[in-house]
PDB file of C-alpha atoms in Angstrom:
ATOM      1  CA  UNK A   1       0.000   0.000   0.000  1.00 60.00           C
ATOM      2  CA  UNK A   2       1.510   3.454  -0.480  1.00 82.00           C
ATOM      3  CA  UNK A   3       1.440   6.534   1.453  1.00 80.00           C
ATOM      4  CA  UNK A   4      -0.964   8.313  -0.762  1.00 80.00           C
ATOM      5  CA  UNK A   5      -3.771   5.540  -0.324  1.00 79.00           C
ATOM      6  CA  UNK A   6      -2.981   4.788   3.152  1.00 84.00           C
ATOM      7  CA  UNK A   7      -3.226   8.725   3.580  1.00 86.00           C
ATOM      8  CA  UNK A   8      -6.493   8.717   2.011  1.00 83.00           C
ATOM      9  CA  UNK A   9      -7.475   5.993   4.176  1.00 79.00           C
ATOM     10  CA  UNK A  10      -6.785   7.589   7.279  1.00 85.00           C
ATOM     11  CA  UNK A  11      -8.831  10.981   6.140  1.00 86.00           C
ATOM     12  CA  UNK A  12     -12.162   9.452   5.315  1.00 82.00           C
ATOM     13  CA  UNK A  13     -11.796   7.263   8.585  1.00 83.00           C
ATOM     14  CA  UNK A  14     -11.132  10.182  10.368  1.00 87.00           C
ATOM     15  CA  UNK A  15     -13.743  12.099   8.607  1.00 86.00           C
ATOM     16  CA  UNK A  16     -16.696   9.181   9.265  1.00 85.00           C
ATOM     17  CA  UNK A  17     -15.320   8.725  13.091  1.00 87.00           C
ATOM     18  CA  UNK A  18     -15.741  12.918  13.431  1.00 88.00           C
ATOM     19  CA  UNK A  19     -19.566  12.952  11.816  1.00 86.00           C
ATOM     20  CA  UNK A  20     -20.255   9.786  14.023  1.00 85.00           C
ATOM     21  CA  UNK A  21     -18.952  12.051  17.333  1.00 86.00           C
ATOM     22  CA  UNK A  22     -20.520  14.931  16.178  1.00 86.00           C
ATOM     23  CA  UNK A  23     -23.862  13.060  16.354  1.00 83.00           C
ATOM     24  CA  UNK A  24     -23.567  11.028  19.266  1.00 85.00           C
ATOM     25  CA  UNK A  25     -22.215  14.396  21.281  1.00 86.00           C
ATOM     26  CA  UNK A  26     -25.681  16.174  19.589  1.00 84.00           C
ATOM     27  CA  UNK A  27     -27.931  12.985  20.934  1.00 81.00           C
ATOM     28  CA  UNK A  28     -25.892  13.649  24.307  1.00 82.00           C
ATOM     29  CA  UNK A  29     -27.323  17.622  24.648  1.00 82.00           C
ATOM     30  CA  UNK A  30     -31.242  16.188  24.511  1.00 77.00           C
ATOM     31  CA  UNK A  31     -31.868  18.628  21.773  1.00 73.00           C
ATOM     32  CA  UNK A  32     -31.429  16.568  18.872  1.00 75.00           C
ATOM     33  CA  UNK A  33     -33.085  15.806  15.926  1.00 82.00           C
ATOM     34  CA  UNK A  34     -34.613  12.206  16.538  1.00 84.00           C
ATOM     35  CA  UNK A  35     -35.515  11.384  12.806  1.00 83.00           C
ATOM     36  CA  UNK A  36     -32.110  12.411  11.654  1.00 81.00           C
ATOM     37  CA  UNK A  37     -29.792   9.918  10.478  1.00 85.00           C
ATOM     38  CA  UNK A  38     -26.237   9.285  10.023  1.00 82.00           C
ATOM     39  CA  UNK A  39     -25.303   8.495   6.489  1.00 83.00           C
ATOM     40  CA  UNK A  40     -23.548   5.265   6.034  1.00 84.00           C
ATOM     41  CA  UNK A  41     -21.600   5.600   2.672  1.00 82.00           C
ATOM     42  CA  UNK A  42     -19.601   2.281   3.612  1.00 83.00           C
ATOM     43  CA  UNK A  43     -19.598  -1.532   4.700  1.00 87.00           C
ATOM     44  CA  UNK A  44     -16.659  -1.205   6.937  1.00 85.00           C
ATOM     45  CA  UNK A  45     -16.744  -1.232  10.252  1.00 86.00           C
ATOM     46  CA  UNK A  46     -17.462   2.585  10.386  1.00 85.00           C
ATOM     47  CA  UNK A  47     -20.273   1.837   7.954  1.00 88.00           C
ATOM     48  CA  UNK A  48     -21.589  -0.588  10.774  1.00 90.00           C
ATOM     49  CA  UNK A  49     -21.036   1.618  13.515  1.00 87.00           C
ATOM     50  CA  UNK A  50     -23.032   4.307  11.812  1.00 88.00           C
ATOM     51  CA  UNK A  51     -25.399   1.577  11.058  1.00 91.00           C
ATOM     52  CA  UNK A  52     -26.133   0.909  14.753  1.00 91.00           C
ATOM     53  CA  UNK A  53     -26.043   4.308  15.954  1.00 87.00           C
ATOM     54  CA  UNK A  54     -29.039   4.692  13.626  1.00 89.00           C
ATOM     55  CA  UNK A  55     -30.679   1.692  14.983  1.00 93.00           C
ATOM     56  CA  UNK A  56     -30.161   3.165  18.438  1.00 89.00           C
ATOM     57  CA  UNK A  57     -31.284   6.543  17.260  1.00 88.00           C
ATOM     58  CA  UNK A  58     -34.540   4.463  15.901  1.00 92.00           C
ATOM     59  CA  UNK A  59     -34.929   2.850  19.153  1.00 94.00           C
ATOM     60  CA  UNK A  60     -34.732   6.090  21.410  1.00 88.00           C
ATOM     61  CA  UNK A  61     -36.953   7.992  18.675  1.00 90.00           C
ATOM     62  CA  UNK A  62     -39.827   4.837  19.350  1.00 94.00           C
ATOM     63  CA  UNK A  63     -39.016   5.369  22.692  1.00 93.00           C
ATOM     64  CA  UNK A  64     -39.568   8.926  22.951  1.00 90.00           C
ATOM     65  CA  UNK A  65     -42.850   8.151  20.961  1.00 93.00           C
ATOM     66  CA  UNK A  66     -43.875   6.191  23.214  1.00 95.00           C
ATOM     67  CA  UNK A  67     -43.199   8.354  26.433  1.00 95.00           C
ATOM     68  CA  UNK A  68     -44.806  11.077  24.884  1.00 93.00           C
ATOM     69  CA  UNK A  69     -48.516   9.168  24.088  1.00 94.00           C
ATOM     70  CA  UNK A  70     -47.907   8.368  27.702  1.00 95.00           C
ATOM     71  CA  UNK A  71     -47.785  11.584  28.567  1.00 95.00           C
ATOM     72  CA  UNK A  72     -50.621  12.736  26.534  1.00 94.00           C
ATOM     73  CA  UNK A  73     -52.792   9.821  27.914  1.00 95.00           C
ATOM     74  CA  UNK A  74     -51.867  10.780  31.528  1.00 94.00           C
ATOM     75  CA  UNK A  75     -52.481  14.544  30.717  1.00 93.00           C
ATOM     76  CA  UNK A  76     -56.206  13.675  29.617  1.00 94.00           C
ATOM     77  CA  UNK A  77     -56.444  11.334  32.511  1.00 95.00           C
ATOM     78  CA  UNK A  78     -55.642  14.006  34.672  1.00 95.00           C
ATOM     79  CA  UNK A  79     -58.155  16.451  33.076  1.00 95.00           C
ATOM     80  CA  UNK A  80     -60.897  13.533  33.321  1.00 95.00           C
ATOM     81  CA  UNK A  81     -60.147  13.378  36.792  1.00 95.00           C
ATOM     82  CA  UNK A  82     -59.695  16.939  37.392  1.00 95.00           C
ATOM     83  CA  UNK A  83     -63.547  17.197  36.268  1.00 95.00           C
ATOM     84  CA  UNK A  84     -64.830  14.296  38.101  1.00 95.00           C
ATOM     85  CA  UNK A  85     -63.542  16.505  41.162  1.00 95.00           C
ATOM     86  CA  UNK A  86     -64.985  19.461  40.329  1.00 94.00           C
ATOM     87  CA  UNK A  87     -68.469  17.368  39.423  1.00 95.00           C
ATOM     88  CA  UNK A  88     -68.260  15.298  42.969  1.00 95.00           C
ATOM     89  CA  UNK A  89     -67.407  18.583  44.331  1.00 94.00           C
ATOM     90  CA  UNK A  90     -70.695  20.525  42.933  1.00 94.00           C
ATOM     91  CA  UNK A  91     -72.578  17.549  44.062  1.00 94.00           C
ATOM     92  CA  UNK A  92     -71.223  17.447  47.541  1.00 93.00           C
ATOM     93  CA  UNK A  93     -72.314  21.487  47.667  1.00 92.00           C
ATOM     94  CA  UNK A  94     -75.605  20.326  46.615  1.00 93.00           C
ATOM     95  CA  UNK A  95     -76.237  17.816  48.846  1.00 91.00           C
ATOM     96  CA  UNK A  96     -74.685  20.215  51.516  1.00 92.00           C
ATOM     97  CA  UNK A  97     -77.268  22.700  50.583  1.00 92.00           C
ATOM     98  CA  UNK A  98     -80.204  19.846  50.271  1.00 93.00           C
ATOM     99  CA  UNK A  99     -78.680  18.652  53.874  1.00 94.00           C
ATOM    100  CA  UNK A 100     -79.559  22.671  55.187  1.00 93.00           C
ATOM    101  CA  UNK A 101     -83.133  22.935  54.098  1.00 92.00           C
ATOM    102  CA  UNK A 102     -83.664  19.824  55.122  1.00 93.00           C
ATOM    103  CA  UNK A 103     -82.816  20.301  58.468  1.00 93.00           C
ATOM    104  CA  UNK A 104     -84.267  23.481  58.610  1.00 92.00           C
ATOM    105  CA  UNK A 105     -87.512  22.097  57.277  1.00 93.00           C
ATOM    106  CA  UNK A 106     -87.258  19.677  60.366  1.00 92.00           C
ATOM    107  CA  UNK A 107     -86.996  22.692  62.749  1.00 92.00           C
ATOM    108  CA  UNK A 108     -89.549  24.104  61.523  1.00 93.00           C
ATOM    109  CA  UNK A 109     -91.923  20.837  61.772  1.00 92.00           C
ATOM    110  CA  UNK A 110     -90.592  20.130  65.371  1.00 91.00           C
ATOM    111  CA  UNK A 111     -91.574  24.172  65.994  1.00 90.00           C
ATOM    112  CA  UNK A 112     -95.019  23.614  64.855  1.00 92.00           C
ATOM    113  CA  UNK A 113     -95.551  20.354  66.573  1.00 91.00           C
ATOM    114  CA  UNK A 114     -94.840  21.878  69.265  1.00 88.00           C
ATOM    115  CA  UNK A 115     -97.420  24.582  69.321  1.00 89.00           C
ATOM    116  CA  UNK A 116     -99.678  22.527  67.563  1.00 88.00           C
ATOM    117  CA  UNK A 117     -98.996  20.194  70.840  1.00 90.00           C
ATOM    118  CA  UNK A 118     -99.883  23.157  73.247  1.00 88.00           C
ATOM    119  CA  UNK A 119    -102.877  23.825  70.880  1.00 90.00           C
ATOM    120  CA  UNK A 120    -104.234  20.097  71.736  1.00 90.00           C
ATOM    121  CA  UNK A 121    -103.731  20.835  75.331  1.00 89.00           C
ATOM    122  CA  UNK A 122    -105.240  24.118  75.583  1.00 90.00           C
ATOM    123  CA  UNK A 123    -108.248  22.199  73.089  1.00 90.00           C
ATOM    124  CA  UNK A 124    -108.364  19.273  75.567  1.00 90.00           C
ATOM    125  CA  UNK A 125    -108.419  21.289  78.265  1.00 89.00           C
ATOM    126  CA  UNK A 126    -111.437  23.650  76.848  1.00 92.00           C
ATOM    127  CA  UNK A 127    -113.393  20.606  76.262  1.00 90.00           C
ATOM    128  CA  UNK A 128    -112.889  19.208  79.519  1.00 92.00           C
ATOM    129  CA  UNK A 129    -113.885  22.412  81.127  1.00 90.00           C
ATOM    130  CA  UNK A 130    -116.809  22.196  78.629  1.00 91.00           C
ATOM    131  CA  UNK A 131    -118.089  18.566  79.617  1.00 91.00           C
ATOM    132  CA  UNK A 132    -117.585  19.593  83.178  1.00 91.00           C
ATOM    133  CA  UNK A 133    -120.372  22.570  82.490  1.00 90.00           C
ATOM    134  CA  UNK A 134    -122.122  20.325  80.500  1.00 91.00           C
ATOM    135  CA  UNK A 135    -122.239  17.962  83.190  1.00 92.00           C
ATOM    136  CA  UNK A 136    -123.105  20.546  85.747  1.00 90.00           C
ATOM    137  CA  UNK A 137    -125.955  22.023  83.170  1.00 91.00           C
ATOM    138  CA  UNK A 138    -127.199  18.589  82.918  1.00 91.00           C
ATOM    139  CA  UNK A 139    -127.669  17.894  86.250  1.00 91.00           C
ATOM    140  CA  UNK A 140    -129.401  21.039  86.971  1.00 89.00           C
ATOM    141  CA  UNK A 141    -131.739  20.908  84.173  1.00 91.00           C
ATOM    142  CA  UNK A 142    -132.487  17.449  85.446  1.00 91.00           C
ATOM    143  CA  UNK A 143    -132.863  18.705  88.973  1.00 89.00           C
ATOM    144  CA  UNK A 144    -135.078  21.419  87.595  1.00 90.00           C
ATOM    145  CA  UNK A 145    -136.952  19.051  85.053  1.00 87.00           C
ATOM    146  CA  UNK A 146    -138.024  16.957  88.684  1.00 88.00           C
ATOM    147  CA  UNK A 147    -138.790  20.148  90.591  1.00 88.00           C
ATOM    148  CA  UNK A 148    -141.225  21.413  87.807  1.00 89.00           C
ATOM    149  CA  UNK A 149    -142.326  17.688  87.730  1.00 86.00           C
ATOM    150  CA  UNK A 150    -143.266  17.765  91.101  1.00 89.00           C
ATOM    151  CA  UNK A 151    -144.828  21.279  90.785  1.00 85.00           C
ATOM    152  CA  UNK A 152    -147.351  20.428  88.061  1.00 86.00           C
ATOM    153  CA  UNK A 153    -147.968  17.372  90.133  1.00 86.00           C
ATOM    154  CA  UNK A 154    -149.105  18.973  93.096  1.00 84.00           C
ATOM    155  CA  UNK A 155    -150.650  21.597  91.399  1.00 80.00           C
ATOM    156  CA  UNK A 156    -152.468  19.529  89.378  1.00 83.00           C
ATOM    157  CA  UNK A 157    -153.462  17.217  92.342  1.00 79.00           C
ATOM    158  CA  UNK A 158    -154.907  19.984  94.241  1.00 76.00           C
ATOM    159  CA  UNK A 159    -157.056  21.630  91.092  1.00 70.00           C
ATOM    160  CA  UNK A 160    -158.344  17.844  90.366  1.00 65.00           C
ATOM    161  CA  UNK A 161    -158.902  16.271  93.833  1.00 58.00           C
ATOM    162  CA  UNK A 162    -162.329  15.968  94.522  1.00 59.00           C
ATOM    163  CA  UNK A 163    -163.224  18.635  97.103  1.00 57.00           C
ATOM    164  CA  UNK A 164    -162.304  17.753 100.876  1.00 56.00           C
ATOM    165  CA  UNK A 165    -165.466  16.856 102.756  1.00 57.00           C
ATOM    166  CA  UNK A 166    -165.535  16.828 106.479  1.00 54.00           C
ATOM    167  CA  UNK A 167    -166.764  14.237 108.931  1.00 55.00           C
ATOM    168  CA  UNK A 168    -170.234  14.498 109.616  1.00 49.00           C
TER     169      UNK A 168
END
């Protein structure tokens, strides 16, 4: 081999081992280009090595893919939760509220029975006063019925009897 072609040689090795860097140092930063490639003008073993730093490019880019659905599929499960919150939370307020009438509807039932209750009592009261008077008025008109009874009786005795005759 001479100089010239071992010269050569030694360039375009050089040259396909400085690309190969260059990318690999560009993957390293996290800012690169994922469906970039490194052309692979050869068969040699710097052909191959570009060939499977493409592969692994490949591999990180399906990867990367992959995280990122993720992502996107956790970011909507997040927002589905996120509103299932704010709905449970609306419906806990409403039932809150619901909760509040409610027991201020029960209040107000328990207020009412109440004088409703003292109501009864000042009824049953009145109408036991009322069937003691009635009792009372009862008796006397019965007591009076027997007087006047015994009035007309007499009366009527004495205007009927046959008149009183005397021993003779």
């Amino acid at each position: 081999m001479t100089y010239k072609y071992k010269w050569v040689a030694s360039v375009a090795i050089v040259r396909s081992a400085q690309t190969l860097n260059s990318r690999v140092k560009e993957m390293a930063t996290g800012a690169s280009d994922l469906t970039a490639r490194v052309t692979v003008d050869s068969s040699d073993e710097m052909g191959q090595l570009a060939g499977g730093i493409n592969a692994m490019i490949a591999k990180i880019q399906g990867i990367v893919g992959k995280a990122r659905e993720s992502s996107l599929q956790l970011l909507s499960i997040a927002s589905q939760i996120a509103a299932t919150a704010r709905t449970q939370e609306q419906t806990v307020n409403n039932l809150s509220a619901s909760t509040t009438e409610v027991a201020a509807s029960v209040r107000q039932v328990s207020a009412t029975s109440k004088d409703l209750s003292g109501t009864m009592n000042e009824v049953s009261h009145t109408a036991s006063h009322a069937a003691e008077l009635a009792t009372k008025g009862r008796d006397n008109t019965t007591k009076n019925s027997r007087g006047i009874h015994i009035a007309i009786t007499s009366r009527c005795q004495r205007h009927h009897a046959p008149p009183h005759r005397g021993r003779d």
